[in-house]
CSV table of C-alpha atoms and ligand atoms in Angstrom, one decimal:
chain,number,residue,atom,x,y,z
A,1,MET,CA,-0.1,0.0,-0.2
A,2,VAL,CA,1.3,3.7,-0.9
A,3,GLU,CA,1.4,6.3,1.9
A,4,HIS,CA,-1.8,8.4,2.1
A,5,VAL,CA,-2.3,11.6,4.0
A,6,ILE,CA,-5.2,13.4,4.4
A,7,PRO,CA,-3.9,17.2,5.3
A,8,LYS,CA,-6.3,19.0,7.8
A,9,ASN,CA,-5.7,22.3,6.5
A,10,LEU,CA,-3.6,24.0,3.3
A,11,GLU,CA,-0.6,24.8,5.6
A,12,GLU,CA,-0.5,21.1,6.7
A,13,ALA,CA,-0.7,19.9,2.8
A,14,LEU,CA,1.9,22.7,1.8
A,15,LYS,CA,4.6,20.8,4.4
A,16,TYR,CA,3.8,17.7,3.2
A,17,LEU,CA,4.2,18.5,-0.4
A,18,ASN,CA,7.6,20.1,0.5
A,19,ALA,CA,8.5,16.8,2.1
A,20,LYS,CA,7.9,14.4,-0.7
A,21,PRO,CA,6.5,14.4,-4.0
A,22,TYR,CA,2.9,13.5,-3.1
A,23,LYS,CA,0.1,13.1,-5.9
A,24,VAL,CA,-2.6,15.2,-5.1
A,25,ILE,CA,-6.2,13.8,-5.3
A,26,ALA,CA,-8.9,16.3,-5.6
A,27,GLY,CA,-12.5,14.6,-6.5
A,28,GLY,CA,-10.5,11.7,-8.5
A,29,THR,CA,-12.6,11.5,-11.0
A,30,ASP,CA,-9.6,11.0,-13.4
A,31,LEU,CA,-7.2,9.4,-11.1
A,32,MET,CA,-9.5,6.6,-9.7
A,33,VAL,CA,-10.4,5.4,-13.4
A,34,GLN,CA,-6.5,5.6,-14.4
A,35,HIS,CA,-5.9,3.5,-11.5
A,36,ARG,CA,-8.6,1.2,-11.6
A,37,ALA,CA,-7.7,-2.2,-10.3
A,38,TRP,CA,-10.0,-5.8,-10.0
A,39,SER,CA,-13.1,-5.2,-8.1
A,40,ALA,CA,-12.8,-5.2,-4.2
A,41,LEU,CA,-8.7,-4.5,-4.7
A,42,SER,CA,-7.1,-1.0,-3.8
A,43,PRO,CA,-6.6,1.3,-6.8
A,44,ASN,CA,-2.9,0.6,-8.2
A,45,PHE,CA,-1.2,4.0,-7.6
A,46,LYS,CA,2.6,3.9,-7.0
A,47,THR,CA,3.2,7.3,-5.6
A,48,PRO,CA,1.9,8.5,-2.0
A,49,LEU,CA,-1.2,10.4,-2.2
A,50,LEU,CA,-1.9,13.7,-0.6
A,51,PHE,CA,-6.4,14.0,-0.5
A,52,CYS,CA,-7.3,17.6,-0.7
A,53,PHE,CA,-11.1,17.5,-1.7
A,54,ASN,CA,-12.3,18.1,1.8
A,55,LEU,CA,-9.9,21.0,2.5
A,56,ASN,CA,-12.6,23.5,2.8
A,57,ALA,CA,-10.3,26.6,2.8
A,58,LEU,CA,-10.0,25.9,-1.1
A,59,LYS,CA,-13.8,25.6,-1.8
A,60,TYR,CA,-15.3,29.4,-2.3
A,61,ILE,CA,-15.8,31.9,-5.0
A,62,LYS,CA,-15.4,35.5,-4.8
A,63,VAL,CA,-14.7,38.4,-6.6
A,64,GLN,CA,-11.1,39.4,-5.8
A,65,ASN,CA,-9.9,43.2,-7.9
A,66,ASP,CA,-11.0,42.9,-11.4
A,67,GLU,CA,-11.2,38.7,-11.3
A,68,ILE,CA,-13.5,35.8,-10.2
A,69,ALA,CA,-11.3,33.8,-7.8
A,70,ILE,CA,-12.3,30.1,-7.5
A,71,GLY,CA,-10.9,27.9,-5.0
A,72,SER,CA,-9.2,24.9,-6.3
A,73,MET,CA,-11.5,22.0,-4.6
A,74,THR,CA,-15.0,23.8,-5.7
A,75,ASP,CA,-16.9,21.0,-7.2
A,76,LEU,CA,-18.6,21.6,-10.8
A,77,GLU,CA,-21.8,21.9,-9.8
A,78,THR,CA,-21.5,24.0,-7.5
A,79,LEU,CA,-19.8,26.1,-10.3
A,80,LEU,CA,-22.8,25.5,-12.3
A,81,ASP,CA,-25.5,26.8,-9.8
A,82,HIS,CA,-23.3,29.8,-8.8
A,83,PRO,CA,-24.4,33.5,-10.0
A,84,LEU,CA,-20.6,34.7,-10.3
A,85,THR,CA,-19.5,31.7,-12.6
A,86,PRO,CA,-19.1,33.4,-16.2
A,87,GLU,CA,-21.6,32.2,-18.5
A,88,ILE,CA,-19.6,30.4,-21.2
A,89,LEU,CA,-17.7,28.7,-18.4
A,90,ARG,CA,-21.7,27.7,-17.0
A,91,LYS,CA,-22.3,26.5,-20.8
A,92,VAL,CA,-19.5,24.3,-20.6
A,93,ILE,CA,-19.9,22.7,-17.2
A,94,SER,CA,-23.5,21.8,-18.0
A,95,VAL,CA,-22.8,19.1,-20.3
A,96,MET,CA,-19.6,17.5,-18.6
A,97,ALA,CA,-20.0,14.2,-17.3
A,98,SER,CA,-23.2,14.0,-15.1
A,99,PRO,CA,-24.8,15.3,-11.9
A,100,ALA,CA,-22.9,12.8,-9.9
A,101,ILE,CA,-19.6,13.0,-11.2
A,102,ARG,CA,-20.0,16.9,-11.5
A,103,LYS,CA,-20.2,17.2,-7.7
A,104,VAL,CA,-16.8,15.5,-7.2
A,105,SER,CA,-14.4,16.9,-10.0
A,106,THR,CA,-12.7,20.1,-10.0
A,107,LEU,CA,-11.4,22.4,-12.9
A,108,SER,CA,-7.9,21.8,-11.4
A,109,GLY,CA,-8.1,18.0,-12.0
A,110,ASN,CA,-9.8,19.0,-15.6
A,111,ILE,CA,-6.7,21.2,-15.9
A,112,ILE,CA,-4.0,18.6,-14.7
A,113,ASN,CA,-5.1,15.8,-16.2
A,114,ALA,CA,-4.5,17.9,-19.5
A,115,SER,CA,-6.7,15.6,-21.9
A,116,PRO,CA,-6.6,17.3,-25.2
A,117,ALA,CA,-10.7,16.5,-25.0
A,118,ALA,CA,-11.0,18.5,-21.7
A,119,ASP,CA,-13.8,20.4,-21.9
A,120,SER,CA,-13.7,23.2,-19.0
A,121,LEU,CA,-10.3,24.2,-20.7
A,122,LEU,CA,-12.4,25.4,-23.8
A,123,ALA,CA,-13.6,28.4,-21.5
A,124,LEU,CA,-10.7,28.8,-19.0
A,125,TYR,CA,-8.5,29.5,-22.3
A,126,ALA,CA,-11.0,31.7,-24.0
A,127,LEU,CA,-11.4,33.5,-20.8
A,128,ASP,CA,-7.6,34.2,-20.5
A,129,ALA,CA,-8.1,31.9,-16.5
A,130,LYS,CA,-4.8,32.1,-14.5
A,131,VAL,CA,-4.1,29.1,-12.2
A,132,VAL,CA,-2.4,30.0,-8.6
A,133,CYS,CA,0.3,27.3,-8.2
A,134,ARG,CA,1.4,27.2,-4.3
A,135,SER,CA,4.5,25.1,-2.7
A,136,LEU,CA,5.4,25.9,1.0
A,137,HIS,CA,7.7,28.5,0.0
A,138,THR,CA,6.7,29.9,-3.6
A,139,GLU,CA,3.5,31.2,-5.5
A,140,ARG,CA,3.0,32.0,-9.0
A,141,GLU,CA,0.2,32.1,-11.6
A,142,VAL,CA,0.1,30.7,-14.7
A,143,LEU,CA,-2.2,31.2,-17.5
A,144,VAL,CA,-4.1,28.1,-18.0
A,145,SER,CA,-3.1,27.8,-21.7
A,146,GLU,CA,0.7,27.7,-20.6
A,147,MET,CA,0.3,25.4,-17.5
A,148,VAL,CA,-0.7,22.7,-20.2
A,149,LEU,CA,2.2,21.4,-22.4
A,150,GLY,CA,0.5,18.3,-24.1
A,151,PRO,CA,-1.3,15.0,-23.4
A,152,ARG,CA,-1.0,14.5,-19.6
A,153,LYS,CA,1.6,17.0,-19.4
A,154,THR,CA,1.6,20.4,-17.3
A,155,GLN,CA,4.6,22.6,-16.4
A,156,LEU,CA,3.1,22.0,-12.4
A,157,LYS,CA,6.3,21.2,-10.5
A,158,ALA,CA,6.4,18.3,-8.1
A,159,HIS,CA,6.2,20.4,-4.7
A,160,GLU,CA,3.3,22.4,-6.2
A,161,ILE,CA,-0.8,22.6,-5.6
A,162,ILE,CA,-2.9,24.5,-7.4
A,163,THR,CA,-4.7,27.0,-4.7
A,164,GLU,CA,-7.3,29.1,-7.0
A,165,ILE,CA,-7.8,29.6,-10.5
A,166,ARG,CA,-8.5,33.1,-11.5
A,167,ILE,CA,-10.9,34.4,-13.9
A,168,PRO,CA,-10.5,38.2,-15.3
A,169,LYS,CA,-13.8,40.0,-15.8
A,170,THR,CA,-14.9,40.1,-19.4
A,171,SER,CA,-18.1,40.9,-21.1
A,172,PHE,CA,-19.2,39.5,-24.7
A,173,THR,CA,-22.4,40.0,-26.8
A,174,HIS,CA,-21.9,36.6,-28.2
A,175,THR,CA,-20.9,33.3,-26.6
A,176,THR,CA,-21.3,30.0,-28.3
A,177,PHE,CA,-20.4,26.7,-27.0
A,178,VAL,CA,-21.0,23.2,-29.1
A,179,LYS,CA,-20.0,19.7,-27.9
A,180,VAL,CA,-20.1,16.9,-30.0
A,181,GLY,CA,-20.2,13.6,-28.5
A,182,GLY,CA,-21.3,10.2,-28.5
A,183,ARG,CA,-24.1,10.9,-25.6
A,184,LEU,CA,-25.5,13.7,-24.0
A,185,ALA,CA,-24.0,13.0,-20.5
A,186,ASP,CA,-20.7,11.1,-19.6
A,187,ALA,CA,-19.2,11.5,-22.9
A,188,ILE,CA,-15.7,12.7,-24.1
A,189,SER,CA,-15.5,15.3,-26.9
A,190,LYS,CA,-14.8,14.1,-30.3
A,191,VAL,CA,-14.8,17.8,-30.9
A,192,ALA,CA,-15.9,20.9,-29.2
A,193,PHE,CA,-16.0,24.4,-29.5
A,194,VAL,CA,-16.2,27.9,-27.6
A,195,GLY,CA,-16.8,31.2,-29.6
A,196,CYS,CA,-16.9,34.6,-27.7
A,197,ALA,CA,-17.1,38.0,-29.3
A,198,GLN,CA,-17.5,41.6,-28.5
A,199,ILE,CA,-19.5,43.7,-31.1
A,200,VAL,CA,-19.8,46.9,-30.8
A,201,ASN,CA,-21.3,49.6,-33.1
A,202,ASN,CA,-20.8,46.8,-35.9
A,203,GLN,CA,-17.0,46.5,-34.9
A,204,VAL,CA,-15.6,43.1,-33.7
A,205,LYS,CA,-13.6,44.4,-30.7
A,206,ASP,CA,-13.2,41.1,-29.2
A,207,LEU,CA,-13.0,38.1,-30.6
A,208,ARG,CA,-12.1,34.2,-29.0
A,209,ILE,CA,-12.1,30.8,-30.8
A,210,VAL,CA,-11.3,27.7,-29.0
A,211,LEU,CA,-11.5,23.9,-29.9
A,212,ASN,CA,-10.5,20.7,-28.1
A,213,ALA,CA,-10.0,17.0,-29.3
A,214,VAL,CA,-8.6,18.5,-32.5
A,215,SER,CA,-4.8,18.7,-31.5
A,216,ALA,CA,-2.1,17.5,-28.8
A,217,THR,CA,-3.7,20.7,-26.7
A,218,LEU,CA,-6.7,23.0,-27.4
A,219,ILE,CA,-6.1,25.3,-29.7
A,220,ARG,CA,-6.7,28.8,-29.8
A,221,GLN,CA,-4.6,31.6,-31.9
A,222,LYS,CA,-4.3,34.7,-30.7
A,223,ALA,CA,-2.5,35.7,-33.6
A,224,ILE,CA,-5.2,34.7,-36.2
A,225,GLU,CA,-8.0,36.4,-33.4
A,226,SER,CA,-6.4,40.0,-33.5
A,227,GLN,CA,-5.9,40.0,-37.4
A,228,TRP,CA,-9.8,40.6,-37.4
A,229,LEU,CA,-10.6,43.1,-35.2
A,230,ASN,CA,-11.8,46.4,-35.3
A,231,LYS,CA,-13.7,44.8,-38.8
A,232,ALA,CA,-17.4,44.4,-39.3
A,233,PRO,CA,-18.9,41.0,-38.8
A,234,ASN,CA,-19.8,40.9,-42.6
A,235,VAL,CA,-16.0,41.8,-43.6
A,236,LEU,CA,-15.3,38.4,-41.8
A,237,GLN,CA,-18.0,36.7,-43.2
A,238,SER,CA,-17.1,37.5,-46.7
A,239,GLN,CA,-13.4,36.3,-46.2
A,240,MET,CA,-14.4,32.9,-44.5
A,241,ASP,CA,-11.9,31.1,-46.5
A,242,THR,CA,-9.0,33.1,-45.5
A,243,ILE,CA,-10.1,32.8,-41.5
A,244,LEU,CA,-10.5,28.9,-41.9
A,245,GLU,CA,-7.2,28.2,-43.8
A,246,ALA,CA,-5.5,30.1,-41.0
A,247,TYR,CA,-7.1,27.9,-38.5
A,248,GLU,CA,-6.7,24.4,-40.6
A,249,ALA,CA,-2.6,24.7,-40.1
A,250,TYR,CA,-3.2,24.2,-36.4
A,251,ILE,CA,-5.9,21.4,-36.6
A,252,GLN,CA,-4.3,18.1,-36.9
A,253,PRO,CA,-6.7,15.4,-35.4
A,254,ILE,CA,-6.0,11.7,-34.8
A,255,ASP,CA,-8.3,9.1,-35.4
A,256,ASP,CA,-9.5,6.9,-32.1
A,257,GLN,CA,-12.5,5.0,-30.7
A,258,ARG,CA,-14.3,8.2,-30.6
A,259,SER,CA,-13.9,9.5,-33.8
A,260,ASN,CA,-11.6,9.9,-36.8
A,261,LYS,CA,-9.4,12.7,-38.5
A,262,TYR,CA,-11.6,13.5,-41.3
A,263,TYR,CA,-14.8,14.2,-39.4
A,264,ARG,CA,-13.0,16.1,-36.7
A,265,LYS,CA,-11.3,18.3,-38.7
A,266,GLN,CA,-14.6,19.4,-40.9
A,267,THR,CA,-16.1,19.8,-38.0
A,268,ALA,CA,-14.4,21.7,-36.1
A,269,LEU,CA,-13.9,24.2,-39.4
A,270,ASN,CA,-17.9,23.8,-39.7
A,271,LEU,CA,-18.2,25.1,-36.1
A,272,ILE,CA,-16.0,28.0,-36.7
A,273,LYS,CA,-17.8,29.3,-39.8
A,274,GLN,CA,-21.3,28.8,-38.0
A,275,PHE,CA,-19.9,31.0,-35.1
A,276,ILE,CA,-18.6,33.6,-37.5
A,277,ASN,CA,-21.9,33.7,-39.3
A,278,THR,CA,-24.0,34.3,-36.4
A,279,LEU,CA,-21.9,37.3,-35.2
B,1,MET,CA,-4.2,2.7,7.0
B,2,THR,CA,-6.0,5.7,8.3
B,3,THR,CA,-8.9,6.3,10.4
B,4,ILE,CA,-11.7,7.6,8.0
B,5,LYS,CA,-14.8,8.8,10.4
B,6,PHE,CA,-18.1,9.6,8.5
B,7,THR,CA,-21.8,9.7,9.3
B,8,PHE,CA,-23.0,6.4,7.9
B,9,ASN,CA,-27.0,6.2,7.5
B,10,GLY,CA,-27.6,8.5,10.6
B,11,LYS,CA,-24.9,6.8,12.8
B,12,ALA,CA,-21.0,8.0,13.4
B,13,ILE,CA,-18.5,5.3,12.0
B,14,GLU,CA,-15.0,4.9,11.9
B,15,LEU,CA,-13.0,2.8,9.8
B,16,THR,CA,-9.2,1.8,9.8
B,17,THR,CA,-8.2,0.9,6.4
B,18,ASP,CA,-6.6,2.0,3.1
B,19,PRO,CA,-8.1,5.3,2.3
B,20,SER,CA,-7.7,5.1,-1.6
B,21,ARG,CA,-9.8,2.1,-1.7
B,22,ARG,CA,-13.2,2.3,-3.9
B,23,PHE,CA,-16.2,3.3,-1.7
B,24,LEU,CA,-18.4,0.8,-3.4
B,25,ASP,CA,-15.9,-1.6,-2.0
B,26,VAL,CA,-15.9,-0.5,1.6
B,27,LEU,CA,-19.9,-0.5,1.6
B,28,ARG,CA,-20.3,-3.7,-0.3
B,29,ASN,CA,-17.3,-5.6,1.5
B,30,ASP,CA,-16.6,-4.1,4.7
B,31,LEU,CA,-20.4,-2.5,5.6
B,32,ARG,CA,-22.5,-5.2,3.9
B,33,HIS,CA,-24.5,-2.8,2.4
B,34,THR,CA,-25.5,-4.3,-1.2
B,35,GLY,CA,-28.0,-1.7,-2.3
B,36,PRO,CA,-25.4,0.1,-4.2
B,37,LYS,CA,-24.0,-2.1,-7.3
B,38,GLU,CA,-21.4,-2.3,-9.4
B,39,GLY,CA,-22.3,-1.7,-13.4
B,40,CYS,CA,-19.7,-0.1,-15.2
B,41,GLY,CA,-17.0,0.5,-12.3
B,42,GLU,CA,-16.0,3.9,-14.2
B,43,GLY,CA,-18.4,6.3,-13.3
B,44,GLU,CA,-20.6,6.1,-16.3
B,45,CYS,CA,-23.7,4.1,-15.4
B,46,GLY,CA,-24.9,5.5,-11.7
B,47,ALA,CA,-25.5,2.0,-10.5
B,48,CYS,CA,-23.4,2.5,-7.2
B,49,ALA,CA,-24.7,5.8,-6.9
B,50,VAL,CA,-25.2,7.1,-3.2
B,51,LEU,CA,-25.8,10.4,-1.4
B,52,ILE,CA,-23.1,12.1,-0.1
B,53,ASN,CA,-24.7,15.3,1.7
B,54,GLY,CA,-27.9,15.2,-0.3
B,55,HIS,CA,-26.4,15.0,-3.6
B,56,ILE,CA,-25.7,12.0,-5.7
B,57,VAL,CA,-22.1,10.6,-6.0
B,58,ASN,CA,-21.2,7.5,-7.8
B,59,SER,CA,-19.1,5.2,-5.1
B,60,CYS,CA,-17.2,3.3,-8.0
B,61,ILE,CA,-14.6,6.0,-8.2
B,62,LEU,CA,-14.7,8.0,-5.0
B,63,PRO,CA,-11.9,7.0,-2.7
B,64,LEU,CA,-13.1,6.1,0.8
B,65,ALA,CA,-10.6,9.0,1.9
B,66,ASN,CA,-13.0,11.8,0.2
B,67,VAL,CA,-16.0,10.5,2.5
B,68,HIS,CA,-14.1,11.5,5.6
B,69,GLN,CA,-16.3,14.0,7.9
B,70,GLN,CA,-19.3,13.8,5.4
B,71,GLU,CA,-22.7,12.4,5.9
B,72,VAL,CA,-23.4,9.2,3.9
B,73,MET,CA,-27.2,7.8,3.4
B,74,THR,CA,-27.3,4.5,0.7
B,75,ILE,CA,-30.7,3.1,-0.8
B,76,GLU,CA,-30.8,1.3,2.5
B,77,ALA,CA,-31.6,3.8,5.0
B,78,PHE,CA,-33.2,6.0,2.2
B,79,SER,CA,-35.7,3.2,1.6
B,80,LYS,CA,-37.2,3.7,5.5
B,81,THR,CA,-38.2,7.3,4.4
B,82,LYS,CA,-41.4,8.9,3.5
B,83,ARG,CA,-40.1,10.4,0.5
B,84,TYR,CA,-38.8,6.6,-0.4
B,85,ALA,CA,-42.5,5.9,-0.2
B,86,ILE,CA,-43.9,8.3,-2.7
B,87,ILE,CA,-40.7,7.6,-5.2
B,88,GLU,CA,-41.6,3.8,-4.8
B,89,GLU,CA,-45.4,4.1,-5.3
B,90,ALA,CA,-44.4,6.3,-8.6
B,91,PHE,CA,-41.8,3.5,-9.9
B,92,ILE,CA,-44.4,0.8,-9.0
B,93,HIS,CA,-47.3,2.8,-10.7
B,94,GLU,CA,-45.4,3.7,-13.9
B,95,GLY,CA,-44.0,0.3,-14.3
B,96,SER,CA,-40.5,1.7,-14.2
B,97,VAL,CA,-38.9,-1.3,-13.2
B,98,GLN,CA,-37.7,-4.3,-15.0
B,99,CYS,CA,-34.6,-6.3,-14.4
B,100,GLY,CA,-34.0,-3.8,-11.5
B,101,ILE,CA,-30.4,-3.4,-11.2
B,102,CYS,CA,-30.1,0.4,-12.4
B,103,ILE,CA,-33.1,1.2,-9.7
B,104,PRO,CA,-31.3,1.7,-6.6
B,105,GLY,CA,-29.3,4.3,-8.6
B,106,MET,CA,-32.3,5.5,-10.4
B,107,ILE,CA,-34.1,6.3,-6.9
B,108,ILE,CA,-31.0,7.9,-5.5
B,109,ALA,CA,-30.7,10.1,-8.8
B,110,THR,CA,-34.4,11.1,-8.2
B,111,GLU,CA,-34.0,12.1,-4.3
B,112,SER,CA,-31.0,14.0,-5.0
B,113,LEU,CA,-32.7,16.0,-8.3
B,114,LEU,CA,-36.1,16.7,-6.1
B,115,ASN,CA,-33.9,18.0,-2.9
B,116,LYS,CA,-32.3,20.5,-5.3
B,117,ASN,CA,-35.4,21.1,-7.4
B,118,PRO,CA,-38.6,19.9,-6.1
B,119,ASP,CA,-40.5,21.2,-9.3
B,120,PRO,CA,-38.2,19.9,-12.5
B,121,THR,CA,-39.4,20.1,-16.0
B,122,GLU,CA,-39.2,17.0,-17.9
B,123,SER,CA,-35.9,18.2,-19.6
B,124,GLU,CA,-34.7,18.8,-16.0
B,125,ILE,CA,-35.7,15.3,-14.6
B,126,ARG,CA,-33.9,13.8,-18.1
B,127,ILE,CA,-30.6,16.0,-17.2
B,128,GLY,CA,-31.0,14.9,-13.4
B,129,LEU,CA,-31.0,11.4,-14.5
B,130,SER,CA,-28.5,11.6,-17.4
B,131,GLY,CA,-25.7,9.8,-15.4
B,132,ASN,CA,-28.0,6.6,-15.1
B,133,LEU,CA,-27.9,3.8,-17.6
B,134,CYS,CA,-31.3,1.7,-17.9
B,135,ARG,CA,-31.0,-1.2,-20.0
B,136,CYS,CA,-34.2,-2.5,-20.1
B,137,THR,CA,-37.2,0.3,-19.7
B,138,GLY,CA,-36.1,3.0,-22.5
B,139,TYR,CA,-36.2,5.5,-19.5
B,140,ASN,CA,-39.6,7.2,-20.4
B,141,MET,CA,-41.4,5.3,-17.5
B,142,ILE,CA,-38.6,6.2,-15.0
B,143,VAL,CA,-39.1,9.8,-16.3
B,144,LYS,CA,-43.0,9.3,-15.6
B,145,ALA,CA,-42.3,8.1,-12.3
B,146,VAL,CA,-39.9,11.2,-11.2
B,147,GLN,CA,-43.2,13.4,-12.6
B,148,ARG,CA,-45.7,11.5,-10.4
B,149,ALA,CA,-43.6,11.5,-7.5
B,150,LYS,CA,-43.0,15.2,-7.4
B,151,GLU,CA,-47.1,15.3,-7.8
B,152,ARG,CA,-47.6,13.2,-5.1
B,153,GLY,CA,-44.8,14.5,-2.7
B,154,ARG,CA,-45.3,18.1,-3.1
B,155,GLY,CA,-44.0,19.8,0.3
B,156,LEU,CA,-41.6,16.6,1.2
B,157,TRP,CA,-39.1,18.1,-1.0
C,1,FAD,C1,-17.8,9.1,-16.0
C,1,FAD,C2,-17.2,10.4,-16.5
C,1,FAD,C3,-17.5,11.6,-17.0
C,1,FAD,C4,-16.9,12.5,-17.9
C,1,FAD,N1,-16.8,13.5,-18.4
C,1,FAD,C5,-16.1,14.7,-18.8
C,1,FAD,C6,-16.4,15.4,-19.8
C,1,FAD,O1,-17.5,15.5,-20.3
C,1,FAD,N2,-15.6,16.3,-19.9
C,1,FAD,C7,-14.1,16.3,-19.5
C,1,FAD,O2,-13.4,17.4,-19.7
C,1,FAD,N3,-14.0,15.5,-18.5
C,1,FAD,C8,-14.7,14.9,-18.0
C,1,FAD,N4,-14.4,13.5,-17.3
C,1,FAD,C9,-12.9,13.6,-16.7
C,1,FAD,C10,-13.0,14.5,-15.3
C,1,FAD,O3,-14.2,14.1,-14.4
C,1,FAD,C11,-12.5,15.5,-15.2
C,1,FAD,O4,-11.2,15.8,-15.8
C,1,FAD,C12,-12.5,16.4,-13.9
C,1,FAD,O5,-12.4,18.0,-13.8
C,1,FAD,C13,-11.2,16.2,-13.0
C,1,FAD,O6,-11.3,16.8,-11.6
C,1,FAD,P1,-10.9,15.6,-10.3
C,1,FAD,O7,-11.2,16.8,-9.3
C,1,FAD,O8,-11.8,14.5,-10.6
C,1,FAD,O9,-9.2,15.5,-10.7
C,1,FAD,P2,-8.6,14.2,-10.0
C,1,FAD,O10,-8.9,12.8,-10.7
C,1,FAD,O11,-8.5,14.1,-8.5
C,1,FAD,O12,-7.3,14.7,-10.8
C,1,FAD,C14,-6.6,14.4,-11.7
C,1,FAD,C15,-5.4,15.1,-11.9
C,1,FAD,O13,-5.4,16.6,-11.5
C,1,FAD,C16,-4.0,16.4,-10.4
C,1,FAD,N5,-5.0,17.9,-9.4
C,1,FAD,C17,-6.0,17.9,-9.2
C,1,FAD,N6,-6.1,18.9,-8.5
C,1,FAD,C18,-5.1,19.5,-8.1
C,1,FAD,C19,-4.3,20.4,-7.6
C,1,FAD,N7,-5.5,21.6,-7.0
C,1,FAD,N8,-3.2,20.9,-7.8
C,1,FAD,C20,-2.2,19.8,-8.6
C,1,FAD,N9,-3.0,18.8,-9.0
C,1,FAD,C21,-3.9,18.8,-8.8
C,1,FAD,C22,-4.3,15.3,-10.0
C,1,FAD,O14,-3.0,14.9,-9.5
C,1,FAD,C23,-4.3,14.6,-11.1
C,1,FAD,O15,-3.2,14.7,-11.8
C,1,FAD,C24,-15.0,12.5,-16.9
C,1,FAD,C25,-14.7,11.3,-16.3
C,1,FAD,C26,-15.8,10.6,-15.9
C,1,FAD,C27,-15.7,9.1,-14.8
C,2,FES,S1,-20.4,1.3,-11.5
C,2,FES,FE1,-20.4,3.2,-10.8
C,2,FES,S2,-20.9,4.6,-12.5
C,2,FES,FE2,-21.3,2.3,-13.0
C,3,FES,S1,-34.6,-1.8,-15.0
C,3,FES,FE1,-33.2,-3.2,-16.1
C,3,FES,S2,-31.4,-2.0,-16.2
C,3,FES,FE2,-33.1,-0.3,-15.8
């Protein structure tokens, strides 16, 4: 049996992490499936575990400066019902997993699990969300889109724990979320899309497009977005082919049990097109 | 080994065991409560559902450590409540039970939904039950039962 600790508070958790590279376990909805053993046997964890889900000091949602600050052990079901949760994040969470799974899963788990098909990351990338990573002696803030390096790879350091997710307050006139999956609940995306835009006086003032499940990490290309700012929506619509070609270079899906390359690529391009046509 | 303390069906209990174990195994093998079933074992079917602080959770992917200091209720204790009696009558009336293996989970999902939203629309009922699979009934009879339970149980939730 590996070593286990249920820390009483955050300070104790940070001390344990400083002494040894414990694996932080939040809701466990990814970890328990990945380490599944035969029924009745303990899961096959190889590293010592730090159970953090019930650290009440990390369960909160509040306004802090110009940001929404979310404690890392806040569950997704609570976020779904909370008035401070940004609209687009709420839309995404509403189709993640099921009520039973949402009650015991977290944003930090979705981020550090770093799946190319992670759904909450669509909204977190679009909103320029950041995570606060703490160790006993350090604290740093990292953009979620920079935290994730590749499938199951992040830049979280061995002695760090995510304590907070920070989302800058932003307003949009248009927000769209589409998830293509095999079932309404409990489905991993074949491909999913978030689009956000702010149109003022018939000019695109803000544009954000994010896709999952079509490359090793989620796609958000700020360089493409900024080329289309301060133009009228019908200019974007008339130059659709140029926009789609720019995205096509980044859309590199794979074949797997859920879908295939051709379907994923075509669907991703259709979703971008559909969104721009609604502006 | 770690000692985990929680409220189990109304009683405070303590267990000293490996806290990474699946709560489902602890329920069925240590506590001998076999109402929660193992269907998929990976969070997708809801057969293993229990109530934690009144909300549905799948016990097959829940590490025992995460129930520390929480309130757990299984179908065994829930079946002694007035709310259960209403749900049971509705499931029988609508013919919502065939083989029965999904039913403990469906009832837990119904209770969790009505607890949060005593007057759900049909679409909210379908979302509330969306994590529970049934291989027999085609779901419509179960949805009807939840509608009947909410009507007949007004004031209980
Ligand atoms: C049936 C089912 C359906 C699902 N459906 C979806 C879906 O629709 N969309 C989707 O995107 N995902 C889905 N998932 C995956 C999963 O539920 C999510 O990724 C969830 O957000 C993980 O959160 P958790 O708290 O359970 O993570 P855990 O399993 O506890 O942890 C996951 C990883 O994150 C690390 N970690 C967690 N918290 C911290 C922290 N604070 N600091 C540092 N490291 C941390 C852990 O060490 C681990 O590496 C589903 C899973 C199941 C079982
Ligand atoms: S056995 Fe737990 S969800 Fe299927
Ligand atoms: S009644 Fe048989 S699985 Fe639902």
